[in-house]
PDB file of C-alpha atoms in Angstrom:
ATOM      1  CA  MET V   1     120.211  94.637  47.241  1.00 57.00           C
ATOM      2  CA  LYS V   2     118.709  97.750  48.886  1.00 52.00           C
ATOM      3  CA  LYS V   3     115.782  95.713  50.201  1.00 50.00           C
ATOM      4  CA  ARG V   4     118.144  93.170  51.784  1.00 52.00           C
ATOM      5  CA  CYS V   5     120.156  95.930  53.466  1.00 42.00           C
ATOM      6  CA  ILE V   6     117.016  97.564  54.796  1.00 44.00           C
ATOM      7  CA  CYS V   7     115.672  94.211  56.051  1.00 41.00           C
ATOM      8  CA  ALA V   8     119.021  93.402  57.695  1.00 42.00           C
ATOM      9  CA  PHE V   9     119.048  96.811  59.376  1.00 44.00           C
ATOM     10  CA  ILE V  10     115.482  96.383  60.683  1.00 46.00           C
ATOM     11  CA  CYS V  11     116.278  92.876  61.981  1.00 40.00           C
ATOM     12  CA  ALA V  12     119.394  94.206  63.711  1.00 43.00           C
ATOM     13  CA  CYS V  13     117.349  96.980  65.367  1.00 41.00           C
ATOM     14  CA  ILE V  14     114.740  94.509  66.592  1.00 45.00           C
ATOM     15  CA  LEU V  15     117.417  92.145  67.922  1.00 38.00           C
ATOM     16  CA  PHE V  16     119.156  95.058  69.640  1.00 43.00           C
ATOM     17  CA  SER V  17     115.957  96.238  71.316  1.00 40.00           C
ATOM     18  CA  VAL V  18     115.033  92.734  72.490  1.00 36.00           C
ATOM     19  CA  CYS V  19     118.447  91.567  73.667  1.00 39.00           C
ATOM     20  CA  VAL V  20     120.485  94.606  74.612  1.00 37.00           C
ATOM     21  CA  LEU V  21     118.134  97.281  75.896  1.00 35.00           C
ATOM     22  CA  PRO V  22     116.980  96.773  79.476  1.00 38.00           C
ATOM     23  CA  SER V  23     113.630  95.150  79.989  1.00 39.00           C
ATOM     24  CA  SER V  24     110.729  97.351  81.035  1.00 41.00           C
ATOM     25  CA  ALA V  25     109.703  94.717  83.559  1.00 42.00           C
ATOM     26  CA  SER V  26     111.188  95.109  87.006  1.00 45.00           C
ATOM     27  CA  GLU V  27     112.677  91.947  88.517  1.00 67.00           C
ATOM     28  CA  ASN V  28     111.105  92.905  91.840  1.00 73.00           C
ATOM     29  CA  GLY V  29     107.689  93.592  90.391  1.00 83.00           C
ATOM     30  CA  ALA V  30     105.950  96.954  90.516  1.00 87.00           C
ATOM     31  CA  PHE V  31     103.081  98.787  92.095  1.00 84.00           C
ATOM     32  CA  ARG V  32     100.470  99.242  89.338  1.00 90.00           C
ATOM     33  CA  VAL V  33      98.435 102.240  90.474  1.00 90.00           C
ATOM     34  CA  ALA V  34      94.916 103.258  89.453  1.00 92.00           C
ATOM     35  CA  VAL V  35      93.524 106.485  90.896  1.00 93.00           C
ATOM     36  CA  ILE V  36      89.782 107.142  91.061  1.00 93.00           C
ATOM     37  CA  VAL V  37      88.964 110.818  90.543  1.00 93.00           C
ATOM     38  CA  ASP V  38      85.605 112.299  91.550  1.00 92.00           C
ATOM     39  CA  ASP V  39      84.224 115.855  91.610  1.00 91.00           C
ATOM     40  CA  ASP V  40      85.673 116.646  95.062  1.00 91.00           C
ATOM     41  CA  ALA V  41      89.164 115.577  93.979  1.00 91.00           C
ATOM     42  CA  LEU V  42      88.928 117.677  90.793  1.00 93.00           C
ATOM     43  CA  GLU V  43      87.992 120.890  92.559  1.00 94.00           C
ATOM     44  CA  GLY V  44      90.598 123.574  91.933  1.00 94.00           C
ATOM     45  CA  PHE V  45      92.644 121.621  89.382  1.00 94.00           C
ATOM     46  CA  ALA V  46      92.445 124.351  86.728  1.00 94.00           C
ATOM     47  CA  ALA V  47      93.845 126.846  89.258  1.00 94.00           C
ATOM     48  CA  SER V  48      96.699 124.432  90.212  1.00 92.00           C
ATOM     49  CA  GLU V  49      95.059 123.670  93.555  1.00 92.00           C
ATOM     50  CA  GLY V  50      93.183 120.867  95.250  1.00 90.00           C
ATOM     51  CA  MET V  51      93.537 117.182  96.033  1.00 90.00           C
ATOM     52  CA  LEU V  52      94.200 115.907  92.535  1.00 92.00           C
ATOM     53  CA  ARG V  53      96.824 118.576  91.803  1.00 92.00           C
ATOM     54  CA  ASP V  54      98.605 117.812  95.128  1.00 89.00           C
ATOM     55  CA  PHE V  55      98.523 114.093  94.376  1.00 88.00           C
ATOM     56  CA  VAL V  56      99.948 114.527  90.865  1.00 91.00           C
ATOM     57  CA  THR V  57     102.701 116.812  92.171  1.00 88.00           C
ATOM     58  CA  SER V  58     103.690 114.245  94.807  1.00 84.00           C
ATOM     59  CA  ILE V  59     104.043 111.370  92.338  1.00 84.00           C
ATOM     60  CA  GLU V  60     105.797 113.477  89.695  1.00 86.00           C
ATOM     61  CA  LYS V  61     108.558 114.349  92.185  1.00 82.00           C
ATOM     62  CA  GLU V  62     109.585 110.680  92.134  1.00 79.00           C
ATOM     63  CA  ASP V  63     109.013 110.035  88.400  1.00 80.00           C
ATOM     64  CA  ALA V  64     106.179 107.678  89.297  1.00 85.00           C
ATOM     65  CA  PHE V  65     103.140 107.074  87.114  1.00 87.00           C
ATOM     66  CA  ALA V  66      99.511 106.204  87.672  1.00 90.00           C
ATOM     67  CA  ALA V  67      96.431 105.734  85.525  1.00 93.00           C
ATOM     68  CA  PHE V  68      93.583 108.104  86.330  1.00 95.00           C
ATOM     69  CA  TYR V  69      90.004 106.816  86.124  1.00 95.00           C
ATOM     70  CA  PHE V  70      87.297 109.469  86.216  1.00 95.00           C
ATOM     71  CA  ASP V  71      84.157 108.526  88.161  1.00 94.00           C
ATOM     72  CA  ALA V  72      81.383 108.746  85.556  1.00 92.00           C
ATOM     73  CA  GLY V  73      78.700 108.799  88.266  1.00 89.00           C
ATOM     74  CA  ASP V  74      80.254 111.558  90.381  1.00 88.00           C
ATOM     75  CA  ILE V  75      81.662 114.143  87.975  1.00 89.00           C
ATOM     76  CA  VAL V  76      80.016 117.026  86.198  1.00 87.00           C
ATOM     77  CA  GLU V  77      81.480 118.732  83.146  1.00 90.00           C
ATOM     78  CA  SER V  78      83.565 121.651  84.370  1.00 92.00           C
ATOM     79  CA  VAL V  79      86.672 123.708  83.756  1.00 95.00           C
ATOM     80  CA  ASP V  80      88.540 121.550  86.292  1.00 95.00           C
ATOM     81  CA  LEU V  81      87.569 118.338  84.477  1.00 95.00           C
ATOM     82  CA  THR V  82      88.592 119.755  81.119  1.00 95.00           C
ATOM     83  CA  ALA V  83      91.912 121.013  82.542  1.00 96.00           C
ATOM     84  CA  ALA V  84      92.646 117.623  84.131  1.00 96.00           C
ATOM     85  CA  LEU V  85      91.890 115.663  80.951  1.00 95.00           C
ATOM     86  CA  ILE V  86      94.106 117.947  78.876  1.00 95.00           C
ATOM     87  CA  TYR V  87      96.893 117.869  81.481  1.00 95.00           C
ATOM     88  CA  PHE V  88      96.924 114.069  81.635  1.00 94.00           C
ATOM     89  CA  LYS V  89      96.761 113.682  77.864  1.00 94.00           C
ATOM     90  CA  VAL V  90      99.596 116.154  77.234  1.00 94.00           C
ATOM     91  CA  ASN V  91     101.788 114.648  79.958  1.00 93.00           C
ATOM     92  CA  GLY V  92     101.361 111.051  78.818  1.00 92.00           C
ATOM     93  CA  TYR V  93      99.198 109.716  81.633  1.00 93.00           C
ATOM     94  CA  ARG V  94      96.715 106.954  80.908  1.00 94.00           C
ATOM     95  CA  ILE V  95      93.117 107.976  81.522  1.00 95.00           C
ATOM     96  CA  GLY V  96      89.976 105.918  81.782  1.00 94.00           C
ATOM     97  CA  VAL V  97      86.477 105.784  83.200  1.00 96.00           C
ATOM     98  CA  TYR V  98      85.351 104.429  86.550  1.00 96.00           C
ATOM     99  CA  ALA V  99      81.809 103.079  86.122  1.00 95.00           C
ATOM    100  CA  ASN V 100      79.591 100.092  86.745  1.00 93.00           C
ATOM    101  CA  ASP V 101      77.209 100.814  83.919  1.00 93.00           C
ATOM    102  CA  VAL V 102      78.211 100.557  80.260  1.00 93.00           C
ATOM    103  CA  HIS V 103      75.901 103.420  79.266  1.00 93.00           C
ATOM    104  CA  ASP V 104      77.469 105.757  81.870  1.00 93.00           C
ATOM    105  CA  ALA V 105      80.957 104.858  80.644  1.00 94.00           C
ATOM    106  CA  GLN V 106      80.012 105.459  77.022  1.00 94.00           C
ATOM    107  CA  LYS V 107      78.397 108.801  77.837  1.00 93.00           C
ATOM    108  CA  PHE V 108      81.438 109.997  79.786  1.00 93.00           C
ATOM    109  CA  ASN V 109      83.721 108.721  77.048  1.00 92.00           C
ATOM    110  CA  ILE V 110      82.022 111.089  74.592  1.00 93.00           C
ATOM    111  CA  PHE V 111      83.197 113.985  76.758  1.00 93.00           C
ATOM    112  CA  ILE V 112      86.741 112.559  76.969  1.00 93.00           C
ATOM    113  CA  LYS V 113      86.804 112.253  73.180  1.00 93.00           C
ATOM    114  CA  TYR V 114      85.503 115.805  72.776  1.00 93.00           C
ATOM    115  CA  VAL V 115      88.278 117.206  74.997  1.00 94.00           C
ATOM    116  CA  THR V 116      91.248 114.991  74.125  1.00 93.00           C
ATOM    117  CA  LYS V 117      90.286 113.988  70.554  1.00 92.00           C
ATOM    118  CA  SER V 118      90.481 110.294  71.485  1.00 90.00           C
ATOM    119  CA  ALA V 119      88.190 108.092  73.543  1.00 88.00           C
ATOM    120  CA  SER V 120      89.474 105.820  76.274  1.00 91.00           C
ATOM    121  CA  ARG V 121      88.931 102.075  76.269  1.00 93.00           C
ATOM    122  CA  LEU V 122      90.104 101.760  79.879  1.00 94.00           C
ATOM    123  CA  VAL V 123      87.483 101.179  82.540  1.00 95.00           C
ATOM    124  CA  ALA V 124      87.704 100.378  86.242  1.00 94.00           C
ATOM    125  CA  CYS V 125      84.653  98.504  87.451  1.00 93.00           C
ATOM    126  CA  GLU V 126      83.276  95.852  89.780  1.00 92.00           C
ATOM    127  CA  LYS V 127      84.179  92.235  88.933  1.00 92.00           C
ATOM    128  CA  ASP V 128      80.638  91.309  87.934  1.00 93.00           C
ATOM    129  CA  MET V 129      80.663  94.019  85.216  1.00 94.00           C
ATOM    130  CA  ALA V 130      83.991  93.093  83.620  1.00 93.00           C
ATOM    131  CA  GLU V 131      82.455  90.715  81.072  1.00 94.00           C
ATOM    132  CA  LYS V 132      79.886  93.283  79.910  1.00 94.00           C
ATOM    133  CA  PHE V 133      82.567  95.950  79.457  1.00 94.00           C
ATOM    134  CA  SER V 134      84.791  93.509  77.570  1.00 94.00           C
ATOM    135  CA  ALA V 135      81.910  92.712  75.222  1.00 94.00           C
ATOM    136  CA  GLU V 136      81.613  96.459  74.471  1.00 93.00           C
ATOM    137  CA  GLY V 137      85.307  96.723  73.590  1.00 92.00           C
ATOM    138  CA  TYR V 138      86.583  98.128  76.881  1.00 93.00           C
ATOM    139  CA  SER V 139      89.622  96.915  78.781  1.00 94.00           C
ATOM    140  CA  PRO V 140      88.239  96.394  82.306  1.00 94.00           C
ATOM    141  CA  LEU V 141      90.324  96.576  85.463  1.00 93.00           C
ATOM    142  CA  CYS V 142      88.627  95.164  88.525  1.00 92.00           C
ATOM    143  CA  ASP V 143      91.105  93.138  90.616  1.00 89.00           C
ATOM    144  CA  PHE V 144      93.187  95.063  93.155  1.00 90.00           C
ATOM    145  CA  ASP V 145      95.560  93.741  95.794  1.00 87.00           C
ATOM    146  CA  ILE V 146      95.480  96.966  97.829  1.00 85.00           C
ATOM    147  CA  VAL V 147      92.671  99.526  98.061  1.00 86.00           C
ATOM    148  CA  LEU V 148      93.524 102.846  99.712  1.00 84.00           C
ATOM    149  CA  GLU V 149      90.576 105.042 100.614  1.00 82.00           C
ATOM    150  CA  SER V 150      89.444 107.274 103.436  1.00 75.00           C
ATOM    151  CA  GLY V 151      89.610 105.577 106.799  1.00 65.00           C
ATOM    152  CA  THR V 152      91.201 102.294 105.664  1.00 61.00           C
ATOM    153  CA  GLY V 153      94.708 102.804 107.074  1.00 61.00           C
ATOM    154  CA  LYS V 154      95.659  99.653 105.171  1.00 62.00           C
ATOM    155  CA  GLU V 155      99.212  98.351 105.356  1.00 68.00           C
ATOM    156  CA  LEU V 156     101.123  97.987 102.123  1.00 72.00           C
ATOM    157  CA  SER V 157     101.870  94.312 101.653  1.00 73.00           C
ATOM    158  CA  PHE V 158     103.063  92.811  98.404  1.00 76.00           C
ATOM    159  CA  GLU V 159     104.617  89.688  96.944  1.00 77.00           C
ATOM    160  CA  GLN V 160     108.217  90.111  95.763  1.00 78.00           C
ATOM    161  CA  GLY V 161     108.701  89.550  92.025  1.00 80.00           C
ATOM    162  CA  LYS V 162     105.010  90.107  91.230  1.00 86.00           C
ATOM    163  CA  ASP V 163     103.108  93.227  90.218  1.00 88.00           C
ATOM    164  CA  THR V 164     100.800  94.541  92.946  1.00 86.00           C
ATOM    165  CA  PHE V 165      97.675  96.355  91.756  1.00 90.00           C
ATOM    166  CA  VAL V 166      96.797  99.359  93.922  1.00 88.00           C
ATOM    167  CA  LEU V 167      93.547 101.327  93.791  1.00 89.00           C
ATOM    168  CA  ILE V 168      93.563 104.802  95.359  1.00 89.00           C
ATOM    169  CA  LYS V 169      90.249 106.580  95.810  1.00 89.00           C
ATOM    170  CA  LEU V 170      91.293 110.204  96.255  1.00 87.00           C
ATOM    171  CA  TYR V 171      90.380 111.845  99.554  1.00 83.00           C
ATOM    172  CA  GLU V 172      91.992 114.403 101.873  1.00 81.00           C
ATOM    173  CA  GLY V 173      94.740 112.005 103.045  1.00 76.00           C
ATOM    174  CA  SER V 174      95.593 110.726  99.568  1.00 76.00           C
ATOM    175  CA  VAL V 175      98.877 112.603  99.318  1.00 76.00           C
ATOM    176  CA  GLN V 176     100.086 110.882 102.492  1.00 80.00           C
ATOM    177  CA  ASP V 177      99.041 107.526 101.006  1.00 76.00           C
ATOM    178  CA  ALA V 178     100.939 108.349  97.822  1.00 76.00           C
ATOM    179  CA  GLU V 179     104.034 109.251  99.836  1.00 78.00           C
ATOM    180  CA  LYS V 180     103.732 106.017 101.837  1.00 81.00           C
ATOM    181  CA  LEU V 181     103.440 104.074  98.579  1.00 79.00           C
ATOM    182  CA  LEU V 182     106.486 105.839  97.103  1.00 78.00           C
ATOM    183  CA  GLU V 183     108.492 105.222 100.259  1.00 83.00           C
ATOM    184  CA  CYS V 184     107.613 101.528 100.254  1.00 83.00           C
ATOM    185  CA  ALA V 185     108.498 101.266  96.556  1.00 81.00           C
ATOM    186  CA  LEU V 186     111.879 102.933  97.039  1.00 78.00           C
ATOM    187  CA  GLU V 187     112.736 100.777 100.064  1.00 83.00           C
ATOM    188  CA  ASN V 188     111.950  97.597  98.130  1.00 82.00           C
ATOM    189  CA  GLY V 189     113.309  98.520  94.691  1.00 82.00           C
ATOM    190  CA  LEU V 190     109.842  98.607  93.103  1.00 82.00           C
ATOM    191  CA  GLU V 191     108.648 100.859  90.328  1.00 84.00           C
ATOM    192  CA  ILE V 192     105.335 102.693  90.405  1.00 84.00           C
ATOM    193  CA  ARG V 193     103.528 102.370  87.095  1.00 86.00           C
ATOM    194  CA  ALA V 194     100.082 102.957  85.653  1.00 85.00           C
ATOM    195  CA  ALA V 195      97.505 100.215  86.166  1.00 84.00           C
ATOM    196  CA  SER V 196      95.671  99.684  82.915  1.00 76.00           C
TER     197      SER V 196
END
């Protein structure tokens, strides 16, 4: 009798969560944001300064989220890197590796595991490397609808009702790009979520 009651309770909870609670998917779609972090962007993070810290502050004001991919070819182990990894882990951000070589990703992942006590299986890479990363157990991300980087000045265009994948390569104007993205999302009823 106890088992039946417990099973009935569990079934009721599952039914409630599926039917009554609001769906996590937005009807309008969402901006799925991946941010590439290199050594320049990391500078000053441990002291609550710099590009990356400004970018994170700007998205946190609006309760937006992003996934942060650390450039394995352009980052050295430092206090700023360690502080950023711990900050993102503690605050629930998804972290991954940006690389186009499996060995580089694996090597950088050892450092991530050392700092956060768990390795990342997320990798941002070129399309031609996606299959190799998949074979090694990674979850590759390589298709983006919008790429924002220094000097692009790209307009934000998206298809209503569909998720739009956005890649931001941090640079001096990144905070303005983040604000433009947030503004566009608010105007169009879109959410900003982590791309992973």
